[in-house]
Amino acid sequence: MKKVFFVILFLHCSFGIGQVIINGVIKDANANQGLSYASIRTPSGMHTVSNSNGTFQIEVPQDTAKLLVNYPGYNPKTIVVDGIQEFHEILLIKEDKGFKEAFRQSTHDGNEIIRKAIANKSKNDPERSLESFSLKNYNKVIATADPSDIDGQIDSVFIKKRKGLKYRTIDSTGYKLKKQLNTSHLFITEKVSSITFNQEDGRHETILGSKVSGFEKPVYEVLGLKIQSFSFYHNKYTLFGTDYTSPLSEKALKKYSYRILDTITTNKNPAYLIHFYAKKSRKSATPEGLLYIDINTYAIQKGIIELKGIINITASQEFRYDPEEKVWFPDRKEVQIAKGSSKNTVNLFGGVLQLTEQSEKEIDTTKTKHTNYFDASEVIKISIEDQNYDISLNTPVVKNNTKFRIEVDEKATNQTEAFWTTNRTEPITIKERNAYPYADSITKAKKAERKIKLIRKLLVGYFPLGPFDLDTKSVIKYNNYEGFRLGAGLTTNNKFSNILRFNTYGAFGTKDQDFKYGLGGAVRLHKNTSMWLGFDYIDDLVETGSTSFITDTRAFAIFEPRLFNISMFQNSKRIATHLTYDFNPRISSKIRLQKADIIPKYNYSYLNEGMAFETYKITTATFGIQWTPYSRYMLTSEGKKTIKNSFPQFSLQYTQAVKGLLDGYFTFSKLDFKATYKLTPLDKGRTNFLINAGLGLGDIPLTHLYQTAPNQPDGTTVLQRFSVGGGDSFETMFFNEFFSDKYFSLQAKHYFKRTKIIGKLRPEFGIASRFAIGDIKDSENHQSIAFNSLNRGYMESGFEINRILKGFGLSFMYRHGAYHLPRFEDNVSLKFTYYFSFGF
C-alpha cells in the first residue's frame, strides 16, 4: 500500500511541477511605459503576447530556462527564468537604426500580408468556400470578480461640517461582495444552439436551451443580441451590436495600420503575428488587436480585437484547421469586459448606448469622507465564452423553411439537467452552479424580472394588468378641436392567449364634448408567417389630409407634438376586416377591406357628378407591404420579435375605393410610398432621410387628399405661433395651406454629437432641410375651403438645439423659395422640441 501511495504522490508531484507560470511586464527602457502586443515565446515554440499595458502571463514547461522577447523597433531580448522569481520586468531598448524607420518597415511588411489575406478571403472564408456546414454551440456568460481584489473592509461615511466630521452611515458592500464571491459568481447564463449554413439560405440558428440566472422566462432581445461576428472575413465586424470596419475589410488598409510583431508557430502551422490599430485617433474607442495569419494560405488562425475606453472589451476568436476541407474554421470565441482606464467613449448597440466619461459617477469628496470607499465596477468582470462542437463540413443540412435567422425552440427554457450535462463543453463548476440560486434570490428580492417586463411594456405605451395591458397612449392628449382628450384603452397580452387578441378604447374631448371609441380582435392562423385575421370597429376623429400606412407598427412617444396644433378633423365611423401575412421575416404585408361614414367637422362640400356631398360613405380595399432588408428578427413561441431595427426601410401601399360597393359613393385609386434611412457613423452624429410620395386618381374628396404634415399654427407673430416642433413635419407650413392629389417630399436632418458647454449642459445641435412639390386637378370641386397647390415647390431650412434641459430644446426654421411670404415673420417658425432620453 505504501508503494502505491508513493507512486501516486510521485506522479502527482511530477505533473504538478511540470508546468511553470511566468508573469511579467514588457516596458520601454527609457520611457518606462508598457509595450502592448510584444511577442514572448520559448525555444520550444510556446507563445503569448503582452496585453494593452504590457503585462503578460505564459505557462511553460519546467525545463524552459529562456524567454525570447520581440517588439518592432526594439532590440530583441532573451531572459533567463528559474521558476523562483514570481514577476519579471523586461526592459527593451530601441534599435540603433531608429524606431521610426523600423516601425515604417514593419508596417509596410504588414500591409503586404494583409493585402494577400484580403485577396484570399473567398478561399478562406468558411461561408464562401464551403457549400454547407452544421455545428452546435455552447455559450456561457459569467459576471464575477476575484475576491483577492476586494479588501472587504466596511466603509464608514462621514459628512464634512465646519466643526469637523459627522457620522452618516456605513457601507458593507465590499464585505458582502467578497464573502459571496468566495462561494459563487454573481451572474451566469447558458445557451445551447444548433447552427446550420448553406449557400442558399445562409446561416440559421435554433436556440435549443437557455438558462438565465434570476429569470424564469427568456429576454428575447438578449438571446438575439449579436455579441461578436461569426468570423473576421466580412467587411463589418460586429461587437456588442456596433459595427466596425473589419481588419480584413476591402477598405481596411485605409482605416488601419499593420505591423509584423513576429513569425510564430501555432498548432504546427507557421503564422505571421500582425498588430493592427486605427490610423486616426477618435474620442470613441476604435478597434485594435492582433491577427495570426497563416503563412501558407493567408487564412486567419486566431484574431483578437480590443476596445479601450471607459470600459475595456477584448474579443478573441480561434480557428481550427480541417485538413480534409483545407479550411480554418471558427472553433472558439471569448469576450472579456472590465473597467477601463481611458476616457474614450464606448459605443454599444450601434451607438444607442454610449458609455462616456459623463456617465461615470464619482463620489463628492468635498461633502463626504469615506474610510474605505469601494466601487464594485472597478473589480467586476464579465466573460462570454462560445465553444463550437459537433462540427460537420460540406454535409447536407435541413432547409430553413421559416426564413428566420434565429428561432427559439418551444422547450428551450425547460430543458432537463441531462440536456445541459450532455451539451456543456466542459463541466459546470461549483461557483458557477451556485450563481443560479444567488442571482435568483437577488432578482426575486429586487423584483427585477417584473420591473424589466414593466419597462418593456412602458416603452411601447402599455402598462401591464395581468392578462391585459392598459394603453397609456389613450389616457390624455390635447388638440385644438377636442381640447383635452381623456381616455382609456385595454388590450390582451400573451398571458391571455398567444393566438387570440382583443382591444378596446374610449375617449372624451373636453372641448367638443363628444365621445369616441373603438374595439377589435384577431386570431392567429399561422405563427411562422405572422398570419392574423382580424376585425375593427372605430368611431373617432381623423386628421384631414393625413396618410397612414397599414403595415406600420405601433409607435409610442411621451406626447405627440403635431397633435397639439391640428384643428381640422373629420369623424370616421368605420368597420373593417384585415389579414396580415409575412412573405418572409423582412417583408410583411396586410390587406384590409373597410367601409367608412365620413363627416367633416368643418364647413365643406365636395362636388361630384353635379351633386354636393357634405357627408359621404367610402368603401376601400387596401394592400400594403413593408420591406426592412437589414433588420433582424427572431421566431419565438409568442411569434416574431424584432431584435435589430435597421435602415433603410420601405413601405408601399395601394388603396382602391369602389363606388356602389357596400354603399360607397366614389371611385378613386391611391398609391403611397415611404422610405426612411438613418446613418449613424461613429463619432459623426447621425443623419436621417425621409421620403414620402403619393399619387391619387379619380374622385377624391378633400378628406382623402394629401397634406405634407404641416405644423405651423395660426397667429400673426412668431411668439403667438410658438408651440411644439413635430420632428418630421413642415414647421413653417400653415395647417390646411396646401392640398394635393399627387406629391413628393424629401427631408434631410443631421444631428452632431452632443457638445459639452459647461457642467451637465450638453446640447445636441442639428440642421434640417425639407422640400415638397405637388399638384391637384379639379380644385374647384372642393367647396367652402380655400387652399393652394404645391406645384412650385416648397422649401424650408433651419436648425435645432436639442436636449438643453431635461430633453427640452429649441428649433428655428425658415421658409424660402417659391412660397416665401411677403412678411418676414410669417416665414419663421420658432418652437420648442422634446426628445426623450434614457440618459445614455
mmCIF file of N, CA and C in Angstrom, residues 13 64 69 99 148 182 229 244 267 391 484 500 550 640 672 686 777 780 798 827:
data_model
loop_
_atom_site.group_PDB
_atom_site.id
_atom_site.type_symbol
_atom_site.label_atom_id
_atom_site.label_comp_id
_atom_site.label_asym_id
_atom_site.label_seq_id
_atom_site.Cartn_x
_atom_site.Cartn_y
_atom_site.Cartn_z
ATOM 1 N N CYS A 13 3.214 14.895 -8.037
ATOM 2 C CA CYS A 13 4.238 15.937 -7.948
ATOM 3 C C CYS A 13 4.895 16.175 -9.296
ATOM 4 N N THR A 64 12.042 24.834 -19.269
ATOM 5 C CA THR A 64 12.297 26.020 -20.074
ATOM 6 C C THR A 64 13.062 27.044 -19.251
ATOM 7 N N VAL A 69 11.936 37.699 -26.330
ATOM 8 C CA VAL A 69 11.013 38.828 -26.400
ATOM 9 C C VAL A 69 11.315 39.663 -27.640
ATOM 10 N N PHE A 99 13.721 54.044 -34.262
ATOM 11 C CA PHE A 99 12.412 53.418 -34.072
ATOM 12 C C PHE A 99 11.478 53.699 -35.242
ATOM 13 N N SER A 148 -9.742 38.251 -4.073
ATOM 14 C CA SER A 148 -8.478 38.821 -3.581
ATOM 15 C C SER A 148 -8.315 40.288 -3.970
ATOM 16 N N ASN A 182 -16.572 34.212 -2.658
ATOM 17 C CA ASN A 182 -15.845 33.025 -2.225
ATOM 18 C C ASN A 182 -16.611 31.744 -2.527
ATOM 19 N N SER A 229 -19.101 38.942 -34.233
ATOM 20 C CA SER A 229 -19.297 38.375 -35.565
ATOM 21 C C SER A 229 -18.858 36.920 -35.619
ATOM 22 N N TYR A 244 -18.074 47.775 -36.804
ATOM 23 C CA TYR A 244 -16.790 48.419 -37.060
ATOM 24 C C TYR A 244 -16.219 47.875 -38.376
ATOM 25 N N ASN A 267 -0.179 25.344 -33.455
ATOM 26 C CA ASN A 267 -0.785 24.113 -33.949
ATOM 27 C C ASN A 267 0.021 23.525 -35.116
ATOM 28 N N ILE A 391 -18.976 19.661 -35.186
ATOM 29 C CA ILE A 391 -18.848 20.404 -36.443
ATOM 30 C C ILE A 391 -18.827 19.426 -37.617
ATOM 31 N N PHE A 484 -58.627 68.910 -24.310
ATOM 32 C CA PHE A 484 -58.028 67.757 -23.660
ATOM 33 C C PHE A 484 -58.844 66.513 -24.004
ATOM 34 N N LEU A 500 -55.099 34.508 -29.678
ATOM 35 C CA LEU A 500 -56.254 35.420 -29.719
ATOM 36 C C LEU A 500 -55.859 36.740 -29.081
ATOM 37 N N ILE A 550 -50.905 50.966 -43.323
ATOM 38 C CA ILE A 550 -51.497 49.918 -42.501
ATOM 39 C C ILE A 550 -50.464 48.902 -42.021
ATOM 40 N N LYS A 640 -43.158 36.571 -34.007
ATOM 41 C CA LYS A 640 -41.970 37.304 -34.474
ATOM 42 C C LYS A 640 -41.564 38.387 -33.488
ATOM 43 N N ASP A 672 -49.269 55.045 -52.353
ATOM 44 C CA ASP A 672 -48.451 55.768 -51.382
ATOM 45 C C ASP A 672 -47.124 55.052 -51.161
ATOM 46 N N ARG A 686 -25.522 61.690 -36.336
ATOM 47 C CA ARG A 686 -26.416 60.823 -37.095
ATOM 48 C C ARG A 686 -27.128 61.653 -38.156
ATOM 49 N N LYS A 777 -55.757 68.572 -59.444
ATOM 50 C CA LYS A 777 -56.654 68.943 -60.526
ATOM 51 C C LYS A 777 -58.087 69.045 -59.983
ATOM 52 N N GLU A 780 -61.637 73.192 -58.006
ATOM 53 C CA GLU A 780 -62.896 73.898 -57.826
ATOM 54 C C GLU A 780 -64.003 72.991 -57.284
ATOM 55 N N GLY A 798 -33.407 75.107 -41.496
ATOM 56 C CA GLY A 798 -33.169 75.686 -40.184
ATOM 57 C C GLY A 798 -32.296 74.797 -39.326
ATOM 58 N N ASN A 827 -42.572 83.809 -42.325
ATOM 59 C CA ASN A 827 -41.732 82.719 -42.833
ATOM 60 C C ASN A 827 -40.945 82.015 -41.737
#
